[in-house]
Each structure stands twice: as C-alpha cells, then as structure tokens.
C-alpha cells in the first residue's frame, strides 16, 4: 500500500507562543508572540504596553528578562529553544551588575519544553523528525497533584531564597545533585525591587501539567532517569525508556514496573530495613554493599494505598524498637511510648485497656490466666452481644491452639512445618518454638527439628 | 503478556538456544511456562560424574521477585549433605538470599557447583527426621544455613 500523501511531513508547530511575564510580585502580563520573535522584540512590546498604564516607565535598555536564573539576551529566539507554552519569565528593571554570569544565548541546562508534550511517563522519547534538543528529561519527580499522583518528568527551577521569586540570576551553574539539593551552595543576585537576596534555591516542578500553585515544588527522585544507555531491566530484561539506577558501584538497573513490584514484594515479606540515617528502606536487589535508597520518596512508586502501608510499617517498626507498644485491639493499632514501668495501658484512641506484657485485656496478677470467661459479668446482656462473644471466644481459642506468642512482642505466631527456629516478622526476635525463649546453640543441638 | 511470563519466556529461549554444559530444559514432560523440568548431569571429575538428575522448577506469578520452588525429582536424587532424600535442597539462594537478578540458569549453575564441591557422598544428618515432618514445599522450611563450605 502506498504511503499516504504527506506522511513524512513534520508535525505542524504552533506559530505563536504564550508567555506569562511577571512584573514584580503581583503584576502578571500574559502575552502571545510569534515563535520566531526574539527577546529584544518582547522587550519592545512590554515597553509599549507598560507605557500605556505607566507613562513614566524606565527606558527600554534597562528592562531585563530573567528565566531560570539567567538573563536572556536580546538575540534569544523563542522558537529555537523549544520555549514552552505558558512559560513564566520575569521582567525586572534593576541593572544587572558585573559579578554575575554573562548573558548567554540560551540557558541550555534548564530548557523547558511544551507543557502539553507529555501524555504518559514513557512518552519521553522524541517524535520522529523532531529535534532532540530540549526533550531529554533528566529529572523525575513524584507529583502529588491529585490529577497526577505518580512519577513524572520534572523541571528544575531556581528562585531567590529570600523572597521566593524567580527574579534571581545565579553566579554559577549547578553541576551535581549536591549543588541542587544542599541549600545555600549556589549564590546569586535577586533583582526584585526591595529584595537583597543573594542565595539561590532550587526546586522541581512537574512538567506534565501547568503549575496549579506557583510556589508548588515536587520531591525529586535522583535515582530515576531516562535510559539513555539502553540497559535492560535486571528483573524482566526489557529495555525501557525510564529506569531506576540503584546507588551501588555497578549501578544496577530496573524498569519502574519491576521496581514497584520489588517494593511491593519486599513490603509484604517485611524485608524493608530500618537504616539509622536513611530510614525505612531497601538495598539494590542484587544485595550490593552500601546500596540503600537514601531518598525514601522513591517508594511513592507503590501508589497511595501501599505507600500508606509502607509508612505505617515504618512507624510501627521504629516505635517498637524504641520500646513503644501498639494497641492490640482489632482495627486500632494506635502506637504509644509509655514509661517502662507502666503495665496497665489505656488506648487513647479506642479506649481499650490492655496489659503491656501479654497484650490481653488488662488483668491483675500473672499473664495467661485470662481464659474464655468473657460474658460472665453478672448482669444481663443482649442476645446479639452474647452471640458475638461466642464467636470471638471461639476465634480466640483457635488462635491460642494454633499459635504461640512471640516471647518479645506477643504477636501470635503460627508454625507451619519447618524447624524450631522462629524469626518474628514483626520484631525480628529469634526464638525457639519448643523452649519459648531466645534461640541459642543448644536449641539447635537438642531439638532443631521435631 | 505478564511480566513473569515474559521473563520466563526469555529465559526459556536463552536456555534452549544456548544451554550451559550439562544442563538441558526438558520439553517433553508436559512442561508449562510455570513448571519446568531441567535435566542435569554431574560434572566430570566430581563425585557425581556420569550421573543424571532432574530438577523441578515451579514459578509463581510474582517471579522473579518471588523465588522459584526448586527440588530434585525423578528416580535419582543426588546423595549430598545438603540434599534431602525427598529432593529438597538446602541452598540459601532458593529462599532468603534469592534476588530478582538471579535466574533459572544461575540456580542450575549454583546447584552443579554445590554438587561439584562435595567431598563425601552422604545424606544430611537429620534426613530421616526432616523428610517425615517437612512441608511439601521446601520454601516453607526455615532453613538454617550452618555450613557454606559444601
């Protein structure tokens, strides 16, 4: 079949570009200019428009257009730089002094691209015939906007740390993650009237949708990057466009679908670890040394529901390791840090009063004496309540028959075959099923199996 | 196709086209993508030279995040201190040291290597007892890897 006419032509580009020009904090001037215009022409337009409502405005030569920490030169042409629709630039009147970076043809390290170019996470490869320039997404963020709620390509932006406006020109380009993530590493000069800010603050935006709030900033995920080297995923062996590169010496690579599956499996198997510095995290799946994920927002990939579970497990683990307790009442699980001598604990959330040692309803005297005496209150109770009590008594009886509580945290543990050596999945305590005490070498010698 | 099936399909192709010495995926056993029979020969110059074994691999749909269930099956179960007479294998990469970066091929090579380094053919000391009491699925056994020399 013959190719349809015009099949090879390039996608028609818009002939105009919408730019939002910010003048000071509260003045915004949206303009639409032809794509082949340069910054000098934009300045003339601004000058004319400003003259209408501000007859005594400053001379044309003193208007500066700032974008992403740089002053744009008069020769800068919007079309050539893939300047995106609805990009925000700042116009300032203060003369820019000598000690900052000279103006450049284009800020190549921070090009923005059309806000509407992305349809999905994996569509970052450039369309045929389109220039690669400006389309290489190196940064990924977790976008928390309700319309996104996923990992998206991000845009790096810079603002004045003092006033928070993008009216800052920077003294040095960032060239590593530390420059961007560690506050105060890059200096600059703020050109907003009345602001004497000298420090740059970097932040990230979601590049999929226009900013809902100009001050919004998204958490950047430094391990996620475009797969420019075409490395296959170590789990599914597919070569995908966007991958996570683990922080190990080999830089093992996984696609994002497999990374989500890896996190989910490890969460279910309770194999996340509490790292003293990085928090509740995972290492590279190849188990390389020192390969823990430092920025735990990467686990946002789990999705809202599972991420909540991740956070709950992290908090519970931390609380238990600090000597805290969790309310044993079904569906509650509220955590407390009571003083060590307190044995009688009342949950502040559900009101359940329980014994710290055995997690049963609070009792006087030794633990494990409390049997199925539920209901013997001495006064009449409704039939419905009685039925429920029977059910719960039966279920308690079943749990008591088939499980033993962990000697450390009292979590009921079922032994389904295997040896006598038990590892509690909740508190990591290693104990002996037969002795109901910590696992020691003698347990292995005397009754390892049985 | 699901990720697990895609990965298994790729591994199967690689193993069939380019099998390591002494290892062959058996296609006549009515194998499906989630159950594989792998024929294995004892390496030359070892105690198992000339012997033929069969491994049974079972995969869940969470493979490769979930480790495969691997046992020796058939008439000849190797006599080895880490292999129980019911075919269960005490090898840490099959349970807690499993990683999605491992594969059927790397598991087979580890098992060949485990057999090859054996100095004396004998069953594990607790064999009789274990075989009587264990679960059918070796992944349910909480192994205690006390000896990594053999």
Coordinates of C-alpha atoms in Angstrom, one line a residue:
Chain A
X1 CA 0.0 0.0 0.0
X2 CA 1.4 3.4 -0.9
X3 CA 2.2 5.8 1.8
X4 CA -0.5 8.4 2.3
X5 CA 0.3 11.8 0.9
X6 CA 2.3 14.0 3.2
X7 CA 3.1 11.1 5.5
X8 CA 6.6 12.3 6.0
X9 CA 5.9 15.9 6.9
X10 CA 6.7 17.2 10.3
X11 CA 4.1 17.8 12.8
X12 CA 2.9 21.4 12.4
X13 CA 4.4 23.5 15.1
X14 CA 2.4 26.3 16.7
X15 CA 3.2 29.7 15.2
X16 CA 2.8 31.6 18.4
X17 CA 4.0 31.1 22.0
X18 CA 2.1 32.2 25.1
X19 CA 4.4 33.7 27.7
X20 CA 3.5 34.9 31.1
X21 CA 5.6 37.9 32.1
X22 CA 5.8 38.6 35.8
X23 CA 6.5 42.2 36.8
X24 CA 7.0 42.4 40.5
X25 CA 5.1 40.1 42.9
X26 CA 1.5 40.7 41.9
X27 CA 1.6 42.0 38.4
X28 CA 1.3 39.5 35.6
X29 CA 1.1 40.2 31.9
X30 CA 0.2 37.3 29.6
X31 CA 1.4 37.9 26.1
X32 CA 1.2 35.9 22.9
X33 CA 4.0 36.5 20.5
X34 CA 5.1 34.8 17.2
X35 CA 7.6 31.9 17.7
X36 CA 10.2 33.5 15.6
X37 CA 10.4 36.6 17.8
X38 CA 13.4 37.2 20.0
X39 CA 13.7 38.6 23.5
X40 CA 14.5 42.1 22.1
X41 CA 11.1 42.2 20.4
X42 CA 9.4 41.1 23.5
X43 CA 11.0 43.9 25.4
X44 CA 9.8 46.4 22.9
X45 CA 6.3 45.0 23.2
X46 CA 6.5 45.2 27.0
X47 CA 7.8 48.7 26.9
X48 CA 4.8 49.8 24.7
X49 CA 2.3 48.1 26.8
X50 CA 3.8 49.3 30.1
X51 CA 3.9 52.9 28.7
X52 CA 0.1 52.8 28.4
X53 CA -0.6 52.3 32.1
X54 CA 2.7 53.7 33.4
X55 CA 3.7 56.7 31.3
X56 CA 7.0 57.2 33.2
X57 CA 8.4 53.7 33.0
X58 CA 12.1 53.1 32.7
X59 CA 14.0 53.2 29.4
X60 CA 13.8 50.1 27.2
X61 CA 17.5 49.4 27.7
X62 CA 17.0 48.8 31.4
X63 CA 14.4 46.0 31.1
X64 CA 15.9 42.6 31.8
X65 CA 14.1 39.4 31.1
X66 CA 15.1 36.6 33.6
X67 CA 14.4 33.0 33.1
X68 CA 15.6 30.1 35.2
X69 CA 18.3 32.1 37.0
X70 CA 19.7 33.7 33.8
X71 CA 19.1 36.9 31.9
X72 CA 18.0 36.2 28.4
X73 CA 19.9 38.1 25.7
X74 CA 18.1 40.2 23.2
X75 CA 19.0 37.7 20.4
X76 CA 17.4 34.8 22.2
X77 CA 14.7 33.4 19.8
X78 CA 11.8 31.6 21.4
X79 CA 11.4 29.1 18.6
X80 CA 15.0 27.9 18.6
X81 CA 15.0 27.0 22.2
X82 CA 11.8 25.0 22.5
X83 CA 10.4 27.6 24.8
X84 CA 7.2 26.0 26.2
X85 CA 3.7 27.3 26.1
X86 CA 2.7 29.3 29.3
X87 CA 6.3 29.5 30.4
X88 CA 6.7 32.2 33.1
X89 CA 9.5 34.7 32.7
X90 CA 10.3 37.7 35.0
X91 CA 10.8 41.2 33.8
X92 CA 13.0 43.5 36.1
X93 CA 14.2 47.0 35.8
X94 CA 17.3 46.9 38.1
X95 CA 20.6 47.0 36.2
X96 CA 22.4 43.6 36.4
X97 CA 25.9 44.1 37.8
X98 CA 29.2 42.7 36.6
X99 CA 29.9 39.9 39.1
X100 CA 27.2 37.6 37.8
X101 CA 27.3 35.3 34.8
X102 CA 27.3 37.0 31.5
X103 CA 24.2 36.6 29.4
X104 CA 24.0 33.5 27.3
X105 CA 22.3 32.6 24.0
X106 CA 20.2 30.1 25.8
X107 CA 20.2 28.5 29.2
X108 CA 20.9 25.1 27.8
X109 CA 21.0 23.3 31.1
X110 CA 17.4 24.2 32.1
X111 CA 15.4 24.2 28.9
X112 CA 11.7 23.9 29.5
X113 CA 9.6 22.2 26.9
X114 CA 6.0 22.4 26.0
X115 CA 3.8 21.7 28.9
X116 CA 1.5 19.6 26.8
X117 CA 4.0 17.4 25.2
X118 CA 3.7 14.5 27.6
X119 CA 0.9 12.0 27.5
X120 CA 2.4 9.4 29.7
X121 CA 5.5 8.6 31.7
X122 CA 7.1 6.6 28.9
X123 CA 6.4 9.1 26.1
X124 CA 9.6 10.9 26.7
X125 CA 11.3 9.7 23.5
X126 CA 11.2 12.4 20.9
X127 CA 8.8 12.1 18.0
X128 CA 10.4 11.3 14.6
X129 CA 11.8 14.2 12.8
X130 CA 11.7 16.4 15.9
X131 CA 14.9 17.8 17.3
X132 CA 16.3 16.0 20.4
X133 CA 17.3 19.3 21.8
X134 CA 15.4 20.2 25.0
X135 CA 13.4 16.9 25.0
X136 CA 15.9 14.9 27.1
X137 CA 14.3 14.6 30.5
X138 CA 16.9 14.0 33.1
X139 CA 14.9 14.8 36.2
X140 CA 11.9 12.9 37.6
X141 CA 9.7 13.9 40.5
X142 CA 6.8 12.4 42.4
X143 CA 3.9 14.7 41.5
X144 CA 1.5 14.9 44.4
X145 CA -1.2 16.8 42.5
X146 CA -4.4 14.8 42.5
X147 CA -4.5 14.7 38.7
X148 CA -1.1 13.1 38.6
X149 CA -0.2 11.2 41.8
X150 CA 2.7 9.4 40.1
X151 CA 6.3 9.6 39.0
X152 CA 6.5 12.3 36.2
X153 CA 9.3 14.1 34.4
X154 CA 10.3 17.2 36.4
X155 CA 11.7 20.6 35.6
X156 CA 14.4 22.2 37.6
X157 CA 13.8 25.8 38.5
X158 CA 15.5 28.4 40.6
X159 CA 14.3 31.2 42.8
X160 CA 15.6 33.6 45.4
X161 CA 15.8 32.0 48.8
X162 CA 14.9 35.3 50.5
X163 CA 11.8 36.5 48.6
X164 CA 10.9 33.2 46.8
X165 CA 10.5 35.0 43.4
X166 CA 12.2 33.8 40.2
X167 CA 13.9 37.2 39.9
X168 CA 17.4 35.8 40.8
X169 CA 20.3 35.5 38.5
X170 CA 22.8 32.8 39.6
X171 CA 26.6 33.2 39.9
X172 CA 27.4 29.6 38.9
X173 CA 25.7 26.8 37.2
X174 CA 24.8 23.7 39.3
X175 CA 26.8 20.7 38.1
X176 CA 25.9 18.0 40.6
X177 CA 23.0 16.8 42.8
X178 CA 24.6 18.3 45.8
X179 CA 24.6 21.8 44.2
X180 CA 20.8 21.5 43.8
X181 CA 19.8 19.5 46.9
X182 CA 22.0 21.1 49.5
X183 CA 20.7 24.6 50.4
X184 CA 22.9 27.6 50.0
X185 CA 25.6 26.1 47.7
X186 CA 24.9 28.4 44.8
X187 CA 24.9 32.2 45.1
X188 CA 23.1 34.8 43.0
X189 CA 21.6 38.2 43.0
X190 CA 17.9 39.0 43.3
X191 CA 16.7 41.7 41.0
X192 CA 13.4 42.3 42.6
X193 CA 13.0 45.8 44.0
X194 CA 13.4 45.9 47.7
X195 CA 15.0 42.4 47.9
X196 CA 18.6 41.9 48.7
X197 CA 18.7 38.1 48.4
X198 CA 22.0 36.5 47.4
X199 CA 21.3 32.8 47.6
X200 CA 19.7 30.6 45.0
X201 CA 17.1 28.0 46.0
X202 CA 16.5 25.2 43.5
X203 CA 13.2 23.3 43.3
X204 CA 11.4 21.0 41.0
X205 CA 8.1 21.1 39.2
X206 CA 6.0 18.5 37.4
X207 CA 6.4 19.0 33.7
X208 CA 3.2 17.3 32.8
X209 CA 0.8 20.0 33.9
X210 CA 1.0 23.7 34.3
X211 CA 1.6 24.8 37.9
X212 CA -1.5 24.9 40.0
X213 CA 0.3 27.0 42.5
X214 CA 3.4 28.9 41.6
X215 CA 5.1 28.0 44.8
X216 CA 4.5 24.3 44.5
X217 CA 7.5 22.2 44.5
X218 CA 7.8 18.4 44.0
X219 CA 10.2 16.0 45.6
X220 CA 12.8 15.0 43.1
X221 CA 13.8 11.3 42.7
X222 CA 17.5 11.3 41.8
X223 CA 17.7 7.6 41.1
X224 CA 15.1 7.7 38.4
X225 CA 16.4 8.6 35.0
X226 CA 15.9 8.2 31.3
X227 CA 17.5 5.0 30.0
X228 CA 19.9 6.7 27.6
X229 CA 22.3 3.8 27.7
X230 CA 19.6 1.3 26.8
X231 CA 20.3 -1.0 29.8
X232 CA 17.9 -3.9 30.2
X233 CA 15.9 -4.3 33.4
X234 CA 17.6 -6.8 35.7
X235 CA 14.2 -8.4 36.5
X236 CA 12.2 -8.5 33.3
X237 CA 15.1 -8.0 30.9
X238 CA 13.1 -5.5 28.9
X239 CA 14.8 -2.3 27.8
X240 CA 12.5 0.6 28.9
X241 CA 12.7 4.3 28.5
X242 CA 12.7 5.3 32.2
X243 CA 14.6 3.3 34.8
X244 CA 15.8 3.4 38.4
X245 CA 19.6 3.1 38.8
X246 CA 20.4 1.8 42.2
X247 CA 23.1 3.6 44.2
X248 CA 25.6 0.7 44.1
X249 CA 29.0 0.6 42.4
X250 CA 27.6 -1.3 39.4
X251 CA 24.5 0.9 39.1
X252 CA 22.1 -1.9 38.7
X253 CA 19.1 -1.0 36.6
X254 CA 15.4 -1.9 36.9
X255 CA 12.4 -0.7 35.0
X256 CA 9.8 1.2 37.0
X257 CA 7.1 -1.5 36.8
X258 CA 9.6 -4.1 38.2
X259 CA 10.8 -1.6 40.8
X260 CA 7.1 -1.2 42.0
X261 CA 6.8 -5.0 42.2
X262 CA 10.1 -5.3 44.0
X263 CA 9.0 -2.7 46.6
X264 CA 5.6 -4.4 47.0
X265 CA 7.1 -7.9 47.4
X266 CA 9.6 -6.7 50.0
X267 CA 6.9 -4.8 51.9
X268 CA 4.7 -7.9 52.0
X269 CA 7.7 -10.1 53.1
X270 CA 8.6 -7.5 55.8
X271 CA 12.1 -7.2 54.3
X272 CA 12.4 -3.4 54.4
X273 CA 15.1 -2.4 56.9
X274 CA 15.4 0.5 59.3
X275 CA 18.5 2.3 58.3
X276 CA 19.9 4.6 61.0
X277 CA 20.3 7.5 58.6
X278 CA 18.1 6.9 55.6
X279 CA 15.1 5.5 57.3
X280 CA 12.9 2.6 56.3
X281 CA 14.5 1.5 53.0
X282 CA 15.7 -1.2 50.6
X283 CA 19.1 -2.0 49.1
X284 CA 19.8 -2.8 45.5
X285 CA 18.1 -6.2 44.7
X286 CA 21.5 -7.7 43.8
X287 CA 22.4 -7.0 47.5
X288 CA 25.3 -4.9 46.7
X289 CA 27.0 -3.4 49.8
X290 CA 26.1 0.2 50.8
X291 CA 23.3 0.4 48.2
X292 CA 20.4 1.6 50.3
X293 CA 18.0 4.0 48.7
X294 CA 18.5 7.3 50.5
X295 CA 15.5 9.3 49.4
X296 CA 12.6 7.3 50.6
X297 CA 10.1 9.1 48.4
X298 CA 11.2 6.7 45.7
X299 CA 8.8 4.3 47.5
X300 CA 6.0 6.5 46.4
X301 CA 6.0 4.3 43.3
X302 CA 4.0 1.9 45.5
X303 CA 0.9 4.0 44.9
X304 CA -1.2 5.8 47.6
X305 CA -2.6 2.8 49.3
X306 CA 0.6 0.8 49.6
X307 CA 2.7 3.8 50.4
X308 CA 0.4 4.4 53.4
X309 CA 1.1 0.8 54.4
X310 CA 4.8 1.5 54.0
X311 CA 4.6 4.5 56.2
X312 CA 2.6 2.6 58.8
X313 CA 5.2 -0.3 58.9
X314 CA 8.0 2.2 59.1
X315 CA 6.4 4.0 62.1
X316 CA 5.4 0.8 63.9
X317 CA 8.9 -0.7 63.5
X318 CA 10.5 2.5 64.8
X319 CA 8.1 2.7 67.7
X320 CA 8.6 -1.0 68.7
X321 CA 12.4 -0.6 68.5
X322 CA 12.1 2.4 70.8
X323 CA 10.3 0.3 73.4
X324 CA 6.8 1.5 72.4
X325 CA 3.6 -0.5 72.2
X326 CA 0.8 -0.8 69.7
X327 CA -2.8 -1.1 70.8
X328 CA -3.8 -4.8 70.2
X329 CA -7.5 -4.0 69.7
X330 CA -8.6 -5.3 66.3
X331 CA -8.6 -2.4 63.7
X332 CA -6.9 0.0 66.1
X333 CA -3.1 -0.3 66.2
X334 CA -2.5 3.1 67.8
X335 CA 1.1 3.5 69.0
X336 CA 2.3 4.7 72.4
X337 CA 5.6 5.3 74.2
X338 CA 4.6 4.7 77.8
X339 CA 7.1 4.7 80.7
X340 CA 8.8 1.4 81.1
X341 CA 7.2 0.6 84.5
X342 CA 3.6 1.1 83.3
X343 CA 1.9 -2.2 82.8
X344 CA -1.8 -1.1 82.5
X345 CA -2.2 0.8 79.3
X346 CA -5.4 2.5 78.1
X347 CA -5.5 3.3 74.4
X348 CA -6.2 7.0 73.8
X349 CA -7.9 6.3 70.5
X350 CA -10.2 3.4 71.1
X351 CA -10.2 3.2 74.9
X352 CA -9.1 -0.4 75.1
X353 CA -7.4 -1.2 78.4
X354 CA -4.6 -3.8 78.0
X355 CA -1.7 -5.5 79.7
X356 CA 1.7 -4.4 78.3
X357 CA 3.2 -7.8 78.8
X358 CA 0.6 -10.1 77.2
X359 CA -1.4 -7.7 75.0
X360 CA -4.6 -9.1 76.5
X361 CA -7.3 -7.2 78.3
X362 CA -5.8 -5.6 81.4
X363 CA -5.7 -8.0 84.4
X364 CA -4.4 -8.1 87.9
X365 CA -1.9 -10.9 88.6
X366 CA 0.1 -13.1 86.3
X367 CA -0.5 -13.1 82.5
X368 CA -2.1 -16.1 80.6
X369 CA -4.7 -16.6 83.3
X370 CA -7.4 -14.9 81.3
X371 CA -9.3 -17.5 79.6
X372 CA -12.6 -17.6 77.8
X373 CA -14.5 -16.1 80.7
X374 CA -16.0 -13.4 78.5
X375 CA -19.6 -12.6 79.3
X376 CA -19.6 -13.6 83.0
X377 CA -20.3 -10.1 84.0
X378 CA -23.1 -10.9 86.4
X379 CA -25.7 -8.8 84.6
X380 CA -27.8 -9.4 81.6
X381 CA -26.5 -8.8 78.1
X382 CA -28.4 -8.8 74.8
X383 CA -28.6 -12.0 72.7
X384 CA -26.7 -10.3 69.9
X385 CA -23.8 -9.5 72.1
X386 CA -23.7 -13.0 73.6
X387 CA -23.5 -14.4 70.1
X388 CA -20.7 -12.2 69.2
X389 CA -18.9 -13.0 72.3
X390 CA -19.1 -16.7 71.5
X391 CA -17.7 -16.1 68.0
X392 CA -14.8 -14.1 69.4
X393 CA -14.2 -16.6 72.2
X394 CA -14.1 -19.4 69.6
X395 CA -11.7 -17.5 67.4
X396 CA -9.5 -16.7 70.4
X397 CA -9.5 -20.3 71.3
X398 CA -8.5 -21.3 67.8
X399 CA -5.6 -18.7 67.7
X400 CA -4.5 -20.0 71.1
X401 CA -4.5 -23.5 70.0
X402 CA -2.6 -23.0 66.8
X403 CA -0.1 -20.2 67.7
X404 CA 2.4 -19.2 70.3
X405 CA 3.0 -15.6 71.1
X406 CA 6.4 -14.2 70.3
X407 CA 8.3 -14.0 73.6
X408 CA 9.3 -10.4 72.9
X409 CA 6.3 -8.7 71.3
X410 CA 3.5 -11.2 71.9
X411 CA 2.5 -11.4 68.2
X412 CA 0.8 -14.7 67.7
X413 CA 3.0 -16.9 65.5
X414 CA 1.8 -20.0 63.6
X415 CA 4.3 -22.7 62.9
X416 CA 3.6 -24.3 59.5
X417 CA 6.2 -27.0 59.3
X418 CA 9.9 -26.4 59.2
X419 CA 12.3 -26.3 62.1
X420 CA 12.0 -24.9 65.7
X421 CA 13.9 -21.7 64.9
X422 CA 11.4 -18.9 64.6
X423 CA 12.1 -15.4 63.4
X424 CA 9.4 -13.0 64.4
X425 CA 8.4 -11.0 61.3
X426 CA 7.2 -8.1 63.4
X427 CA 10.0 -7.5 65.9
X428 CA 12.8 -9.7 64.3
X429 CA 13.2 -11.6 67.6
X430 CA 14.8 -15.1 67.0
X431 CA 13.3 -17.6 69.3
X432 CA 12.8 -21.3 69.9
X433 CA 9.3 -22.8 69.4
X434 CA 9.9 -25.5 71.9
X435 CA 11.6 -23.5 74.7
X436 CA 9.6 -20.3 74.0
X437 CA 12.8 -18.4 74.8
X438 CA 15.6 -16.8 72.7
X439 CA 17.1 -19.2 70.2
X440 CA 20.5 -20.5 71.4
X441 CA 23.1 -23.0 70.1
X442 CA 21.7 -25.6 72.4
X443 CA 18.3 -25.5 70.8
X444 CA 20.0 -26.4 67.5
X445 CA 21.8 -29.3 69.1
X446 CA 18.9 -30.7 71.2
X447 CA 15.8 -30.1 69.2
X448 CA 16.4 -28.4 65.9
X449 CA 13.6 -30.4 64.3
X450 CA 10.8 -32.2 65.9
Chain B
X1 CA 1.8 -10.8 28.4
X2 CA 2.5 -10.5 32.1
X3 CA 6.0 -9.6 33.3
X4 CA 6.6 -13.0 34.9
X5 CA 5.6 -14.9 31.7
X6 CA 7.7 -12.6 29.5
X7 CA 10.7 -13.1 31.6
X8 CA 10.2 -16.9 31.8
X9 CA 9.8 -17.0 28.0
X10 CA 13.0 -15.2 27.5
X11 CA 14.9 -17.4 30.0
X12 CA 13.5 -20.5 28.3
X13 CA 14.6 -19.3 24.8
X14 CA 18.1 -18.5 26.1
X15 CA 18.4 -21.8 27.8
X16 CA 17.2 -23.8 24.8
X17 CA 19.3 -21.9 22.3
X18 CA 22.4 -21.6 24.4
X19 CA 22.4 -24.2 27.3
X20 CA 25.4 -24.3 29.7
X21 CA 27.3 -27.6 29.7
X22 CA 25.4 -30.5 31.4
X23 CA 22.1 -28.6 31.6
X24 CA 19.1 -29.1 29.4
X25 CA 15.4 -27.9 29.7
X26 CA 13.2 -30.9 29.1
X27 CA 10.3 -30.0 26.9
X28 CA 8.6 -33.5 26.7
X29 CA 7.4 -33.6 30.3
X30 CA 4.2 -31.6 29.5
X31 CA 6.0 -28.6 30.9
X32 CA 4.2 -25.4 31.1
X33 CA 5.7 -22.0 31.4
X34 CA 5.2 -22.1 35.2
X35 CA 6.6 -25.7 35.7
X36 CA 9.9 -26.7 34.2
X37 CA 11.8 -29.9 34.3
X38 CA 15.6 -29.4 33.9
X39 CA 18.0 -32.3 33.2
X40 CA 21.3 -32.0 34.9
X41 CA 24.5 -34.1 34.5
X42 CA 27.1 -34.4 37.3
X43 CA 30.2 -32.5 36.2
X44 CA 33.2 -34.5 35.0
X45 CA 36.0 -35.0 37.6
X46 CA 33.5 -34.9 40.5
X47 CA 31.8 -37.5 42.7
X48 CA 28.7 -37.2 40.5
X49 CA 30.4 -37.7 37.1
X50 CA 28.2 -39.9 34.8
X51 CA 25.0 -39.4 37.0
X52 CA 21.9 -37.8 35.6
X53 CA 19.5 -35.8 37.7
X54 CA 16.2 -34.0 37.2
X55 CA 15.2 -30.7 38.8
X56 CA 11.7 -29.5 39.1
X57 CA 11.1 -25.7 39.0
X58 CA 7.8 -24.1 39.9
X59 CA 7.2 -20.4 39.4
X60 CA 4.5 -18.2 40.9
X61 CA 3.2 -15.1 39.0
X62 CA 5.4 -13.0 41.2
X63 CA 8.6 -14.4 39.7
X64 CA 11.3 -13.1 39.6
X65 CA 10.5 -11.2 42.8
X66 CA 9.4 -14.4 44.4
X67 CA 12.0 -17.2 44.3
X68 CA 11.1 -20.4 42.3
X69 CA 10.4 -23.6 44.2
X70 CA 13.2 -25.9 43.2
X71 CA 13.5 -29.6 44.1
X72 CA 15.3 -32.7 42.7
X73 CA 12.7 -35.1 41.3
X74 CA 12.7 -38.5 39.4
X75 CA 14.4 -41.7 40.3
X76 CA 17.9 -40.4 41.0
X77 CA 18.2 -37.9 43.9
X78 CA 21.8 -37.0 44.5
X79 CA 23.3 -38.2 47.7
X80 CA 24.7 -35.0 49.2
X81 CA 24.9 -33.4 52.7
X82 CA 22.5 -30.5 51.5
X83 CA 20.1 -32.6 49.5
X84 CA 17.3 -34.5 51.4
X85 CA 16.1 -37.8 50.0
X86 CA 12.8 -36.2 49.1
X87 CA 14.6 -33.9 46.7
X88 CA 14.6 -30.8 49.0
X89 CA 17.7 -28.7 48.6
X90 CA 19.3 -26.6 51.4
X91 CA 20.6 -23.7 49.4
X92 CA 20.3 -20.1 50.6
X93 CA 19.7 -18.5 47.1
X94 CA 16.5 -20.5 46.9
X95 CA 14.9 -18.7 49.9
X96 CA 16.3 -15.8 51.8
X97 CA 19.2 -15.0 49.5
X98 CA 17.1 -15.0 46.4
X99 CA 17.3 -11.9 44.3
X100 CA 15.3 -11.0 41.1
X101 CA 18.7 -10.7 39.4
X102 CA 19.1 -14.5 39.7
X103 CA 17.7 -16.8 37.0
X104 CA 17.0 -20.5 36.3
X105 CA 20.4 -20.7 34.7
X106 CA 22.2 -19.2 37.8
X107 CA 20.2 -21.5 40.1
X108 CA 21.2 -24.6 38.0
X109 CA 24.9 -23.5 37.9
X110 CA 24.8 -23.0 41.7
X111 CA 23.4 -26.5 42.2
X112 CA 26.0 -28.0 39.9
X113 CA 28.7 -26.2 41.8
X114 CA 27.2 -27.3 45.1
X115 CA 27.4 -30.9 43.9
X116 CA 30.9 -30.5 42.5
X117 CA 32.5 -29.3 45.6
X118 CA 31.2 -32.3 47.6
X119 CA 34.0 -34.4 49.2
X120 CA 31.9 -37.3 50.6
X121 CA 28.5 -38.6 49.4
X122 CA 26.2 -38.7 52.3
X123 CA 22.7 -37.5 53.3
X124 CA 22.1 -34.6 55.7
X125 CA 22.4 -35.8 59.3
X126 CA 18.7 -35.1 60.0
X127 CA 17.4 -36.6 56.8
X128 CA 15.1 -39.2 58.1
X129 CA 13.5 -36.8 60.6
X130 CA 13.2 -33.9 58.1
X131 CA 11.6 -36.0 55.4
X132 CA 9.0 -37.3 57.8
X133 CA 8.0 -33.9 59.2
X134 CA 8.6 -31.3 56.5
X135 CA 6.1 -29.4 54.4
X136 CA 5.8 -30.4 50.7
X137 CA 7.0 -27.0 49.7
X138 CA 10.7 -26.5 50.6
X139 CA 10.2 -22.8 50.7
X140 CA 8.1 -23.3 53.8
X141 CA 11.1 -24.7 55.6
X142 CA 13.0 -22.1 57.6
X143 CA 16.5 -23.3 56.7
X144 CA 19.4 -22.8 59.0
X145 CA 22.4 -22.3 56.7
X146 CA 25.0 -23.5 59.0
X147 CA 27.7 -24.6 56.5
X148 CA 28.6 -22.8 53.4
X149 CA 31.7 -24.9 52.6
X150 CA 30.0 -27.8 51.0

